[in-house]
Short mmCIF file of C-alpha atoms in Angstrom, two decimals:
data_model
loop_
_atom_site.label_atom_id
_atom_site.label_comp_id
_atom_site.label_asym_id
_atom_site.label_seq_id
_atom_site.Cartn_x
_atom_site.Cartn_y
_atom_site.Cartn_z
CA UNK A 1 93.29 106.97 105.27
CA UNK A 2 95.49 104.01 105.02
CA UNK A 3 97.32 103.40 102.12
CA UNK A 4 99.93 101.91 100.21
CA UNK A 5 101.63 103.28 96.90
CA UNK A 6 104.30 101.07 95.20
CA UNK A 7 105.02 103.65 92.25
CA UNK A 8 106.54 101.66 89.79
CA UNK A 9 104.46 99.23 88.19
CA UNK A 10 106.64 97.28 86.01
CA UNK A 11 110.88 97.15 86.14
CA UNK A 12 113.11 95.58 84.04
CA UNK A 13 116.62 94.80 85.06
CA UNK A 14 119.38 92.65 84.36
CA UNK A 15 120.68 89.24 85.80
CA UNK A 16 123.11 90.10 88.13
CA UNK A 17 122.24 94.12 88.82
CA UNK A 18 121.13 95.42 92.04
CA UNK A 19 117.34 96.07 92.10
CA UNK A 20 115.14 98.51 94.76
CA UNK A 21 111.28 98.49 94.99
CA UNK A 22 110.02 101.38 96.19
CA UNK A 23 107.02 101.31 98.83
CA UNK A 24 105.37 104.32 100.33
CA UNK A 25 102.76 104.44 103.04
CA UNK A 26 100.09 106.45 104.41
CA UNK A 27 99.40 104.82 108.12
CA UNK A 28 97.67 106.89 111.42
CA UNK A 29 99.21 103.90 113.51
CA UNK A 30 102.91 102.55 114.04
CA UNK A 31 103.16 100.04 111.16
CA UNK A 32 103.74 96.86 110.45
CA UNK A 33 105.18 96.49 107.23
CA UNK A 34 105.72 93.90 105.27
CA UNK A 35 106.85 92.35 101.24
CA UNK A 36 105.76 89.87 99.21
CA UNK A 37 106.58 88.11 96.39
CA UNK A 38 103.98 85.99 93.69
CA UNK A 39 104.68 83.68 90.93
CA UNK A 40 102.22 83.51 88.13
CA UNK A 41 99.51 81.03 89.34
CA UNK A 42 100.73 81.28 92.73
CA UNK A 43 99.72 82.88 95.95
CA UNK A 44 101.77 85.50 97.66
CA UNK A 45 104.73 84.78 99.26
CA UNK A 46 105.82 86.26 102.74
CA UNK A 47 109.53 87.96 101.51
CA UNK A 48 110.49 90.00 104.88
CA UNK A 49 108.22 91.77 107.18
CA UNK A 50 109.36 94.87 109.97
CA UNK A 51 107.60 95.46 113.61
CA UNK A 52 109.83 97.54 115.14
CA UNK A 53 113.70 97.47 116.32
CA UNK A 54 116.65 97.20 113.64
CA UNK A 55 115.19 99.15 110.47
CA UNK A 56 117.10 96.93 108.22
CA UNK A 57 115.23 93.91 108.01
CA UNK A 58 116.80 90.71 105.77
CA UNK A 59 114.17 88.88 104.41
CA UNK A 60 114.63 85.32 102.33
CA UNK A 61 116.10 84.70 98.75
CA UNK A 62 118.79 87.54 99.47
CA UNK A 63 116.26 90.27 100.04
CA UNK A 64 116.58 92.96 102.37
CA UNK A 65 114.26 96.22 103.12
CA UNK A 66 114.41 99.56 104.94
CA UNK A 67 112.33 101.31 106.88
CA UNK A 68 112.15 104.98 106.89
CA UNK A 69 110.18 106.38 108.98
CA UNK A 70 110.20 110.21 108.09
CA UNK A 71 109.86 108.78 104.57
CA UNK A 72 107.15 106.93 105.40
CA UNK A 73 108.69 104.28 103.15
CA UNK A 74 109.75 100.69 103.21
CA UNK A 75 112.20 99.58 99.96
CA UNK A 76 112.79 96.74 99.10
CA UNK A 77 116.06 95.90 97.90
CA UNK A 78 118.38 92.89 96.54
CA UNK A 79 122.14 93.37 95.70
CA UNK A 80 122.03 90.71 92.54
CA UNK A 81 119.26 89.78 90.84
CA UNK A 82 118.29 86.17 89.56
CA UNK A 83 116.51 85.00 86.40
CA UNK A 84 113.93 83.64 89.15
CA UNK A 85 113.00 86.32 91.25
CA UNK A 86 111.03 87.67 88.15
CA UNK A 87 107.61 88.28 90.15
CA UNK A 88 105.42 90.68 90.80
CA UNK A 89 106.18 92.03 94.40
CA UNK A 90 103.57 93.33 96.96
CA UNK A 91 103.91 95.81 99.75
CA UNK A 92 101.51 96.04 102.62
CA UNK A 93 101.15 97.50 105.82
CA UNK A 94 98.92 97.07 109.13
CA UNK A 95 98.55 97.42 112.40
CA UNK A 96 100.21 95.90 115.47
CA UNK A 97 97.82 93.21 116.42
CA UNK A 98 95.45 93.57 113.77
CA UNK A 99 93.99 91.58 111.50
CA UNK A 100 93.63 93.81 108.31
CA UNK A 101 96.40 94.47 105.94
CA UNK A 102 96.33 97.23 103.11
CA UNK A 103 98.42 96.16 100.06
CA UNK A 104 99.43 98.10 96.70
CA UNK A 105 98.77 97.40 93.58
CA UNK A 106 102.38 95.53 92.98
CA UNK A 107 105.70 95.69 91.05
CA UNK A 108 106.08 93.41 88.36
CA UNK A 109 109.57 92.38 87.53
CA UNK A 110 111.26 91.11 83.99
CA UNK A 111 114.97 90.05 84.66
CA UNK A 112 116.68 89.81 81.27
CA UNK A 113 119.86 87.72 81.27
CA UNK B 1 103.17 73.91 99.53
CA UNK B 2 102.80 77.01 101.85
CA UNK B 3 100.55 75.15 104.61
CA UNK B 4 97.41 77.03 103.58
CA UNK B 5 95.49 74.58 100.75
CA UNK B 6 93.16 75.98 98.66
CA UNK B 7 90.45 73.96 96.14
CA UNK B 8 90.06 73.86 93.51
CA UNK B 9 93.00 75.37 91.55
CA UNK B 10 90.56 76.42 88.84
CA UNK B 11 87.31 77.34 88.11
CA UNK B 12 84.88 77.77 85.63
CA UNK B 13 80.79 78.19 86.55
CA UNK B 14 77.77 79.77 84.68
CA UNK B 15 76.44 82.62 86.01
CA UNK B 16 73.60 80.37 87.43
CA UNK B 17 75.52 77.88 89.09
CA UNK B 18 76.52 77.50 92.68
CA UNK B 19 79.93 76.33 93.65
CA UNK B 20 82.13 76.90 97.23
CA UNK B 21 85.98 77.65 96.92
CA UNK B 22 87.48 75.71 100.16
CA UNK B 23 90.35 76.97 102.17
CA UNK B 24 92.58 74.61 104.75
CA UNK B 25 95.44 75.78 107.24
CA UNK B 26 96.91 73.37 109.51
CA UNK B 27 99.47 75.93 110.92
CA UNK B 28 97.74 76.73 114.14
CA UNK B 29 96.36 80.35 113.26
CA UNK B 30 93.91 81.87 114.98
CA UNK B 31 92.18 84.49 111.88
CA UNK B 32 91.44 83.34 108.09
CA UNK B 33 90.44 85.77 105.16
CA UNK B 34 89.38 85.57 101.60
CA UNK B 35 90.56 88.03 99.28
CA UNK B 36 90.23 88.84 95.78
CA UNK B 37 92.38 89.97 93.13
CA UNK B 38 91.76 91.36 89.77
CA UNK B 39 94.15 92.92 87.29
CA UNK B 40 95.68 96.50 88.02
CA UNK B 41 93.88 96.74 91.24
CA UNK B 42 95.19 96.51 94.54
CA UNK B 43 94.20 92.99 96.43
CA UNK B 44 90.36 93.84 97.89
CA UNK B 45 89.79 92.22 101.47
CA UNK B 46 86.17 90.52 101.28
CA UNK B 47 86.04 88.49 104.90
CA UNK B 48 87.76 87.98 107.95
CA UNK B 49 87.20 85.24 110.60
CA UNK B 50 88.70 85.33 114.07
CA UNK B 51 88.29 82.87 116.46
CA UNK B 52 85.67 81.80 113.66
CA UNK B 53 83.82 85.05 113.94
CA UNK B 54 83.37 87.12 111.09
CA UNK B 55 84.48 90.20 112.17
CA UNK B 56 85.23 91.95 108.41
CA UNK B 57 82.67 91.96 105.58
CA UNK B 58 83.67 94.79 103.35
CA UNK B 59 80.80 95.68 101.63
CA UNK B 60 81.11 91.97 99.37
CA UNK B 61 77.49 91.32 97.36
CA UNK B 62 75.40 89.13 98.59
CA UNK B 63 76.24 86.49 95.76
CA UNK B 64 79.36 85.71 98.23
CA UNK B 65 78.41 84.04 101.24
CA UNK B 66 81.62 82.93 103.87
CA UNK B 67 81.66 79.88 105.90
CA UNK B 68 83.77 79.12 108.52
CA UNK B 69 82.83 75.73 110.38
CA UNK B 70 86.72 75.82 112.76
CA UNK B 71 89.29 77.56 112.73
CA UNK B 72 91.23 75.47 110.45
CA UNK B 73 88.27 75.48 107.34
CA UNK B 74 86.99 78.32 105.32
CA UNK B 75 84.70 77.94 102.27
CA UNK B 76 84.09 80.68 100.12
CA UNK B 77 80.11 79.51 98.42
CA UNK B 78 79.36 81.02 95.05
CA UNK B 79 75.71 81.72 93.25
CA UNK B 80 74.47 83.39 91.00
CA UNK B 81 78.30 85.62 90.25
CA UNK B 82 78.83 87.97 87.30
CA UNK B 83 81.51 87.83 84.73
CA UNK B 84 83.33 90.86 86.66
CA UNK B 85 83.40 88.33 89.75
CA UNK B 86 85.94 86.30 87.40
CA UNK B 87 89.50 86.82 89.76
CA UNK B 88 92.58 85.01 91.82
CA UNK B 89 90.49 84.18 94.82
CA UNK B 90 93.07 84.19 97.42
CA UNK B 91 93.22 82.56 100.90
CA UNK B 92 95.02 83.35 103.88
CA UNK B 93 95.36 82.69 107.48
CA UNK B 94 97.56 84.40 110.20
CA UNK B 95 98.37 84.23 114.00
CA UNK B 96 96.82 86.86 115.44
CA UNK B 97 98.82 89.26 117.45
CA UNK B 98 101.58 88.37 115.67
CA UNK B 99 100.59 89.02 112.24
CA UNK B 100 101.63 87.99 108.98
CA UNK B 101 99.12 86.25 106.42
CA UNK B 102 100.11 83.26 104.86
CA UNK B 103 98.55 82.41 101.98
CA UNK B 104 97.31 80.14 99.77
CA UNK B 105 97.86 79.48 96.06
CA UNK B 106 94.78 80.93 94.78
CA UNK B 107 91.38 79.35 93.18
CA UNK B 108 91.33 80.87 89.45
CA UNK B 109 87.96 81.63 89.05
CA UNK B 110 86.09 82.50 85.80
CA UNK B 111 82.42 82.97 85.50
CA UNK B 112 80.84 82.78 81.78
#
């Protein structure tokens, strides 16, 4: 069945430390992966998303993620965090061409200064 | 503003009243979906229209009904919902092979 476990649900870090999201997945296709970000009262955000080649994708606002295939992961990763990019954070995964996208249940993230 | 427009922003209906959530891309995509999201739970797909055919409807009550007149509209119409139906309904479109969604900014909805 497809699936998608993000395993932390809630991390706390500090302005200025490196942060990683973790994102596992349970797919019977090649996937197509893909992060997102959402701001309270907002919709979700498209952060970065991976089809295939380079398995480091950058995404915007600094974010980068890695796909892993015998992992069957995709983290997501920033080098410095900002006051702002406390969010909660969404992976998802899906088929090439398809239409139907399976997401987790999200990260949320408090950045303390 | 994301290119996907979604009204209202908020909501509040009885359980007896009927209402429709609206949904507007102007981006040139081909599919549109409504999904819902509730607390702690991942984000549940309810109905996807390609080409303006419905071609998801995963397993949503009858109390939601989906219209989608072209491919750049997509109304969501409400009757007769429970309080458990109160959620972020969310909006999104995408290009379809490509894939991608992007999506609205939600209609809060609470039913009392």
């Amino acid at each position: 069945a497809q699936s998608v476990t993000q395993p932390d649900i809630h991390i706390t870090v500090s302005e200025g430390a490196s942060l990683e999201l973790r994102c596992n997945y349970s797919y019977g296709a090649t996937p197509y992966l893909f992060w997102y970000v959402q701001s309270p009262g907002q919709g979700l955000q498209l952060l970065l998303k991976y089809f295939s080649g380079d398995t480091l994708v950058q995404g915007i606002k600094g974010f980068e993620a890695e796909f892993k295939r015998s992992q069957s992961s995709f983290n997501l990763r920033k080098p410095s965090v900002h006051w702002s990019d406390a969010a909660e954070y969404f992976c998802a995964v899906g088929a090439e061409g398809g239409n139907q996208f399976y997401f987790g249940t999200g990260t949320s993230l408090t950045v303390i200064p | 503003e994301t290119g996907v427009t979604q009204t209202p922003r908020h909501l509040v209906m009885g359980m007896t009243n009927k209402k429709s959530l609206k949904c507007e891309q102007h981006l040139g995509h081909n599919a549109m979906y409504w999904y819902k999201q509730s607390a702690k739970k991942p984000l549940e797909l309810m109905f996807v229209y390609n080409f303006k055919e419905q071609t998801e409807n995963n397993s949503v009550p009858s109390r939601f009904s989906p219209e989608c007149p072209n491919s750049s509209h997509l109304f969501l119409h409400l009757h007769t919902l429970q309080p458990e139906d109160s959620a972020l309904y969310l909006c999104a479109s995408s290009h379809i092979p490509e894939g991608g969604y992007t999506f609205g900014s939600g209609t809060r909805l609470t039913v009392v």
